[in-house]
Amino acid sequence: MGSAKAGPGRGRAVGIGWAEQVGPPSPAGPGRGHAREPLAPEEGPLSRRRQERERRRSGSERPRRRDRQGPPTGEGGRWGGTGEWIKSIIITLVLLVVIRSFLVQTFVITSGSMEDTLLVGDFLMVDRVAMGTRIPGTTARTPAYSEPRRWDVLVFDPAHEDRMKLVKRLVGMPGDTLEMRDKQLWVNGEPQSEPWVRWDDLDGDDEHPWMAWQRDHLVGGVDPGQYRPTRDNWGPLVVPAENYFMLGDNRDFSLDSRYWGLIERWRIEGRALFFYYSYDRTAPTSFRFIREARWDRVGKRIR
């Protein structure tokens, strides 16, 4: 440790190896030395570590952490970030509504009236733009660049059911003369080849009261009073302007235009394009949405 020297003209003691004053300074006086000012603390690693600890204790590091996190995203701090999320969600929902209302629509098959073309559990993508999108709540439509074509598979709103959409095949265009003879469809006097049609009931059926509407559209020369239409034998009748005749591919088990009548142009929603998913909804297994998926149908075009 340091030693102290005393003598004339000396009145202080300085520790050797320490940069700080030991004891009080000597008062100045005649014949004595004057008091030396205390030395500044030594700058070294030990001192810097001590200062660092003091800053941490006093919370001086907190502003640095906030700086690293960046400024608040809005006037409300955290709520500003939440507001941005809410805004993004709202914009996404609006876009989805616009796309679904005016561009494309999805449709799920829940009955077998279009088998084997469409199966129960098929998920369809429907084009609403091509034939003009109907403006909700009205019969007006946006401009179309395509018209319904014979044999199109279409989605439409039937006149006999509110809040329901059906999917059938278009077989009769405006001005066509249609007739069915023993399950064979005739259009304008010509038998039609329909490879997609499925027949299951070979016994036929009797006159159905729902078909009485056909009497108002019979060709000339047919007595409406003697007209007795059945599922497999009806017509000939004429499709009026701006109307279409729809049939299900599963002819023996389909309620279609034979029963509930013609479909007006403004009721057509769009043309079925392709399957975006499919699974067997009737399978007696758990998790059938995944386990019973029909992957071979996914992406397949509907014809």
Short mmCIF file of C-alpha atoms in Angstrom, two decimals:
data_model
loop_
_atom_site.label_atom_id
_atom_site.label_comp_id
_atom_site.label_asym_id
_atom_site.label_seq_id
_atom_site.Cartn_x
_atom_site.Cartn_y
_atom_site.Cartn_z
CA MET A 1 0.00 0.00 0.00
CA GLY A 2 1.08 3.62 -0.28
CA SER A 3 3.19 5.44 2.37
CA ALA A 4 2.97 9.03 3.65
CA LYS A 5 5.83 11.54 3.80
CA ALA A 6 5.72 14.60 6.06
CA GLY A 7 7.97 17.57 6.17
CA PRO A 8 8.23 21.30 5.73
CA GLY A 9 6.14 22.51 2.88
CA ARG A 10 4.23 19.29 2.70
CA GLY A 11 0.81 18.86 4.26
CA ARG A 12 -0.86 16.19 2.17
CA ALA A 13 -0.77 12.49 1.65
CA VAL A 14 -1.30 10.84 -1.72
CA GLY A 15 -1.84 7.16 -2.06
CA ILE A 16 0.56 5.62 -4.50
CA GLY A 17 -1.30 3.60 -7.11
CA TRP A 18 -4.67 5.19 -6.35
CA ALA A 19 -6.07 8.09 -8.28
CA GLU A 20 -8.12 9.50 -5.48
CA GLN A 21 -7.35 11.65 -2.41
CA VAL A 22 -6.73 9.91 0.93
CA GLY A 23 -7.98 11.97 3.83
CA PRO A 24 -8.87 15.66 3.93
CA PRO A 25 -6.64 18.24 2.26
CA SER A 26 -4.27 20.25 4.45
CA PRO A 27 -5.23 23.87 4.98
CA ALA A 28 -2.97 26.42 3.41
CA GLY A 29 -0.78 28.48 5.60
CA PRO A 30 2.64 30.08 5.94
CA GLY A 31 5.35 27.63 5.50
CA ARG A 32 2.96 24.90 4.51
CA GLY A 33 1.91 23.46 1.20
CA HIS A 34 -1.49 24.24 -0.28
CA ALA A 35 -4.33 21.73 -0.56
CA ARG A 36 -4.32 19.78 -3.79
CA GLU A 37 -7.60 19.40 -5.73
CA PRO A 38 -9.04 15.87 -5.85
CA LEU A 39 -8.15 13.93 -8.97
CA ALA A 40 -10.86 13.01 -11.49
CA PRO A 41 -11.96 9.39 -11.47
CA GLU A 42 -9.81 7.23 -13.63
CA GLU A 43 -11.30 6.18 -16.96
CA GLY A 44 -10.87 2.45 -17.26
CA PRO A 45 -12.76 -0.81 -17.88
CA LEU A 46 -13.76 -1.13 -14.22
CA SER A 47 -15.21 2.39 -14.15
CA ARG A 48 -17.11 1.92 -17.40
CA ARG A 49 -18.69 -1.29 -16.18
CA ARG A 50 -19.77 0.45 -12.99
CA GLN A 51 -21.36 3.27 -15.00
CA GLU A 52 -23.10 0.75 -17.19
CA ARG A 53 -24.61 -0.95 -14.14
CA GLU A 54 -25.77 2.40 -12.79
CA ARG A 55 -27.49 3.26 -16.04
CA ARG A 56 -29.30 -0.05 -16.06
CA ARG A 57 -30.49 0.41 -12.49
CA SER A 58 -31.80 3.87 -13.25
CA GLY A 59 -33.73 2.63 -16.31
CA SER A 60 -31.64 4.53 -18.81
CA GLU A 61 -31.73 1.57 -21.20
CA ARG A 62 -35.52 1.65 -21.74
CA PRO A 63 -35.56 4.39 -24.34
CA ARG A 64 -33.05 2.39 -26.37
CA ARG A 65 -35.35 -0.63 -26.37
CA ARG A 66 -38.25 1.48 -27.55
CA ASP A 67 -36.05 2.89 -30.30
CA ARG A 68 -35.22 -0.62 -31.48
CA GLN A 69 -38.92 -1.52 -31.63
CA GLY A 70 -39.63 1.43 -33.90
CA PRO A 71 -42.21 4.17 -33.54
CA PRO A 72 -45.92 3.41 -32.94
CA THR A 73 -47.87 2.68 -36.12
CA GLY A 74 -50.59 5.16 -35.33
CA GLU A 75 -51.74 7.81 -32.93
CA GLY A 76 -53.10 5.14 -30.63
CA GLY A 77 -49.82 3.21 -30.22
CA ARG A 78 -50.71 -0.46 -30.11
CA TRP A 79 -54.26 0.31 -31.23
CA GLY A 80 -52.79 1.83 -34.37
CA GLY A 81 -51.43 -1.58 -35.38
CA THR A 82 -54.76 -3.23 -34.57
CA GLY A 83 -56.53 -0.66 -36.72
CA GLU A 84 -54.34 -1.57 -39.68
CA TRP A 85 -55.23 -5.23 -39.25
CA ILE A 86 -58.94 -4.43 -39.12
CA LYS A 87 -58.62 -2.26 -42.22
CA SER A 88 -56.87 -5.09 -44.10
CA ILE A 89 -59.56 -7.58 -43.11
CA ILE A 90 -62.35 -5.25 -44.24
CA ILE A 91 -60.66 -4.64 -47.61
CA THR A 92 -60.20 -8.40 -48.11
CA LEU A 93 -63.86 -9.09 -47.31
CA VAL A 94 -65.02 -6.39 -49.71
CA LEU A 95 -62.87 -7.84 -52.48
CA LEU A 96 -64.26 -11.33 -51.84
CA VAL A 97 -67.83 -10.01 -52.02
CA VAL A 98 -67.10 -8.21 -55.29
CA ILE A 99 -65.42 -11.28 -56.81
CA ARG A 100 -68.23 -13.59 -55.74
CA SER A 101 -70.97 -11.19 -56.82
CA PHE A 102 -69.60 -10.16 -60.20
CA LEU A 103 -66.82 -12.50 -61.36
CA VAL A 104 -67.03 -16.12 -60.20
CA GLN A 105 -69.22 -18.18 -57.90
CA THR A 106 -68.80 -21.50 -56.16
CA PHE A 107 -71.48 -24.17 -56.15
CA VAL A 108 -71.81 -27.48 -54.29
CA ILE A 109 -73.76 -30.41 -55.72
CA THR A 110 -76.20 -31.87 -53.20
CA SER A 111 -78.44 -34.04 -55.40
CA GLY A 112 -78.01 -36.67 -58.10
CA SER A 113 -80.11 -35.00 -60.82
CA MET A 114 -77.02 -34.41 -63.00
CA GLU A 115 -75.29 -37.77 -62.52
CA ASP A 116 -72.96 -38.94 -63.96
CA THR A 117 -71.77 -35.54 -65.19
CA LEU A 118 -71.99 -34.02 -61.70
CA LEU A 119 -71.78 -36.09 -58.53
CA VAL A 120 -72.97 -35.36 -55.03
CA GLY A 121 -70.02 -33.70 -53.30
CA ASP A 122 -68.65 -31.93 -56.37
CA PHE A 123 -67.51 -28.33 -55.87
CA LEU A 124 -67.93 -26.22 -59.01
CA MET A 125 -66.46 -22.93 -60.15
CA VAL A 126 -69.00 -20.89 -62.10
CA ASP A 127 -68.20 -18.07 -64.53
CA ARG A 128 -70.55 -15.14 -63.92
CA VAL A 129 -68.88 -12.63 -66.22
CA ALA A 130 -69.25 -14.24 -69.65
CA MET A 131 -73.04 -13.99 -69.89
CA GLY A 132 -73.29 -10.80 -67.86
CA THR A 133 -73.53 -10.59 -64.10
CA ARG A 134 -76.95 -9.91 -62.71
CA ILE A 135 -77.01 -6.86 -60.46
CA PRO A 136 -78.29 -8.05 -57.05
CA GLY A 137 -81.94 -7.27 -56.41
CA THR A 138 -82.69 -6.45 -60.05
CA THR A 139 -83.14 -8.12 -63.44
CA ALA A 140 -80.46 -5.86 -64.99
CA ARG A 141 -77.11 -7.31 -66.01
CA THR A 142 -73.61 -6.12 -66.72
CA PRO A 143 -72.49 -6.29 -70.39
CA ALA A 144 -71.93 -9.86 -71.62
CA TYR A 145 -69.40 -11.16 -74.12
CA SER A 146 -71.03 -14.59 -74.53
CA GLU A 147 -74.55 -15.98 -74.75
CA PRO A 148 -75.92 -19.26 -73.39
CA ARG A 149 -75.18 -22.16 -75.73
CA ARG A 150 -76.97 -25.43 -76.23
CA TRP A 151 -75.57 -28.18 -73.96
CA ASP A 152 -74.07 -25.66 -71.53
CA VAL A 153 -74.23 -26.69 -67.87
CA LEU A 154 -75.72 -23.61 -66.22
CA VAL A 155 -76.50 -22.35 -62.74
CA PHE A 156 -79.74 -20.38 -62.43
CA ASP A 157 -82.49 -19.18 -60.09
CA PRO A 158 -85.69 -21.18 -60.66
CA ALA A 159 -88.97 -19.29 -60.73
CA HIS A 160 -90.70 -21.77 -58.42
CA GLU A 161 -88.21 -21.56 -55.53
CA ASP A 162 -86.87 -18.49 -53.77
CA ARG A 163 -83.37 -18.54 -52.29
CA MET A 164 -82.42 -21.62 -54.33
CA LYS A 165 -80.01 -22.17 -57.17
CA LEU A 166 -80.13 -25.12 -59.54
CA VAL A 167 -77.70 -26.55 -62.06
CA LYS A 168 -78.97 -28.24 -65.24
CA ARG A 169 -78.05 -28.65 -68.89
CA LEU A 170 -79.46 -26.25 -71.47
CA VAL A 171 -81.20 -28.22 -74.26
CA GLY A 172 -83.70 -25.73 -75.70
CA MET A 173 -82.89 -22.29 -77.13
CA PRO A 174 -85.39 -19.50 -77.91
CA GLY A 175 -87.44 -20.47 -80.98
CA ASP A 176 -86.60 -24.21 -80.74
CA THR A 177 -89.26 -26.86 -81.14
CA LEU A 178 -88.70 -29.59 -78.52
CA GLU A 179 -90.17 -33.04 -78.18
CA MET A 180 -89.41 -36.25 -76.30
CA ARG A 181 -90.45 -39.63 -77.70
CA ASP A 182 -89.82 -42.65 -75.52
CA LYS A 183 -86.90 -40.94 -73.74
CA GLN A 184 -85.35 -39.66 -77.00
CA LEU A 185 -84.97 -35.86 -77.21
CA TRP A 186 -85.84 -34.22 -80.52
CA VAL A 187 -84.86 -30.64 -81.36
CA ASN A 188 -86.38 -28.96 -84.43
CA GLY A 189 -87.41 -32.33 -85.82
CA GLU A 190 -83.98 -33.98 -85.36
CA PRO A 191 -83.07 -36.67 -82.77
CA GLN A 192 -80.20 -35.61 -80.54
CA SER A 193 -77.17 -37.60 -79.44
CA GLU A 194 -76.64 -37.13 -75.71
CA PRO A 195 -73.81 -39.38 -74.47
CA TRP A 196 -73.97 -37.82 -70.99
CA VAL A 197 -77.59 -38.86 -70.35
CA ARG A 198 -78.33 -41.52 -67.77
CA TRP A 199 -81.52 -43.61 -67.75
CA ASP A 200 -82.37 -45.80 -64.76
CA ASP A 201 -86.13 -46.35 -64.84
CA LEU A 202 -87.14 -48.31 -67.92
CA ASP A 203 -90.82 -48.60 -66.96
CA GLY A 204 -91.75 -45.00 -67.73
CA ASP A 205 -94.29 -43.00 -65.77
CA ASP A 206 -97.80 -41.58 -65.90
CA GLU A 207 -99.10 -38.11 -66.63
CA HIS A 208 -97.87 -35.55 -64.13
CA PRO A 209 -100.03 -32.55 -63.14
CA TRP A 210 -97.00 -30.25 -62.98
CA MET A 211 -96.62 -30.60 -66.75
CA ALA A 212 -99.87 -28.83 -67.48
CA TRP A 213 -97.94 -25.62 -68.25
CA GLN A 214 -96.80 -27.18 -71.55
CA ARG A 215 -100.27 -26.82 -73.04
CA ASP A 216 -99.68 -23.09 -73.49
CA HIS A 217 -96.63 -23.72 -75.69
CA LEU A 218 -97.71 -26.57 -77.95
CA VAL A 219 -97.16 -26.33 -81.69
CA GLY A 220 -100.14 -25.68 -83.89
CA GLY A 221 -102.33 -28.67 -84.63
CA VAL A 222 -102.00 -30.31 -81.19
CA ASP A 223 -105.23 -30.28 -79.19
CA PRO A 224 -104.44 -28.99 -75.67
CA GLY A 225 -107.50 -30.77 -74.32
CA GLN A 226 -106.12 -34.13 -75.44
CA TYR A 227 -102.54 -33.45 -74.41
CA ARG A 228 -101.24 -35.90 -71.76
CA PRO A 229 -97.52 -35.27 -71.15
CA THR A 230 -95.36 -37.69 -69.16
CA ARG A 231 -91.73 -37.74 -68.12
CA ASP A 232 -90.65 -39.70 -71.22
CA ASN A 233 -93.17 -38.43 -73.77
CA TRP A 234 -94.09 -34.79 -74.22
CA GLY A 235 -94.28 -32.03 -76.84
CA PRO A 236 -93.80 -30.85 -79.41
CA LEU A 237 -93.66 -27.40 -77.86
CA VAL A 238 -92.01 -24.12 -78.84
CA VAL A 239 -89.57 -22.23 -76.61
CA PRO A 240 -90.52 -18.51 -76.59
CA ALA A 241 -88.04 -15.64 -76.94
CA GLU A 242 -85.75 -14.89 -73.99
CA ASN A 243 -86.51 -18.31 -72.48
CA TYR A 244 -84.58 -21.58 -72.18
CA PHE A 245 -85.42 -25.23 -71.57
CA MET A 246 -83.29 -27.12 -69.00
CA LEU A 247 -82.95 -30.86 -68.38
CA GLY A 248 -81.00 -32.90 -65.85
CA ASP A 249 -78.61 -35.54 -67.20
CA ASN A 250 -80.10 -38.14 -64.85
CA ARG A 251 -83.38 -37.93 -66.73
CA ASP A 252 -85.44 -40.33 -64.63
CA PHE A 253 -84.58 -38.59 -61.35
CA SER A 254 -84.50 -34.91 -62.23
CA LEU A 255 -87.06 -32.18 -61.63
CA ASP A 256 -86.40 -29.78 -64.50
CA SER A 257 -88.14 -27.75 -67.20
CA ARG A 258 -90.43 -30.67 -67.98
CA TYR A 259 -92.11 -30.01 -64.62
CA TRP A 260 -91.57 -26.42 -63.49
CA GLY A 261 -91.30 -24.78 -66.90
CA LEU A 262 -89.01 -22.49 -68.84
CA ILE A 263 -86.20 -20.31 -67.50
CA GLU A 264 -86.04 -16.62 -68.36
CA ARG A 265 -82.72 -15.24 -69.54
CA TRP A 266 -82.24 -12.91 -66.57
CA ARG A 267 -82.43 -15.84 -64.14
CA ILE A 268 -79.24 -17.47 -65.46
CA GLU A 269 -76.34 -16.96 -63.04
CA GLY A 270 -73.46 -18.38 -65.05
CA ARG A 271 -71.73 -21.27 -66.79
CA ALA A 272 -70.13 -24.11 -64.80
CA LEU A 273 -66.42 -24.25 -65.64
CA PHE A 274 -64.53 -26.89 -63.66
CA PHE A 275 -64.33 -28.86 -60.41
CA TYR A 276 -62.13 -27.27 -57.77
CA TYR A 277 -62.76 -30.09 -55.30
CA SER A 278 -64.82 -33.26 -54.94
CA TYR A 279 -65.40 -35.92 -52.31
CA ASP A 280 -67.90 -38.70 -51.61
CA ARG A 281 -70.40 -37.19 -49.17
CA THR A 282 -72.27 -40.48 -48.83
CA ALA A 283 -69.28 -42.54 -47.64
CA PRO A 284 -69.85 -43.97 -44.11
CA THR A 285 -66.43 -42.87 -42.83
CA SER A 286 -65.11 -40.13 -40.59
CA PHE A 287 -63.16 -37.21 -42.06
CA ARG A 288 -64.56 -38.14 -45.46
CA PHE A 289 -63.94 -34.60 -46.73
CA ILE A 290 -60.27 -35.64 -46.93
CA ARG A 291 -60.29 -39.43 -46.85
CA GLU A 292 -62.91 -39.75 -49.60
CA ALA A 293 -61.58 -37.01 -51.89
CA ARG A 294 -61.97 -37.63 -55.63
CA TRP A 295 -58.63 -36.22 -56.70
CA ASP A 296 -59.13 -37.36 -60.29
CA ARG A 297 -61.98 -34.85 -60.65
CA VAL A 298 -60.15 -31.82 -59.25
CA GLY A 299 -59.40 -29.31 -62.02
CA LYS A 300 -61.44 -31.26 -64.57
CA ARG A 301 -63.45 -29.19 -67.03
CA ILE A 302 -67.23 -29.59 -66.99
CA ARG A 303 -68.73 -30.61 -70.33
#
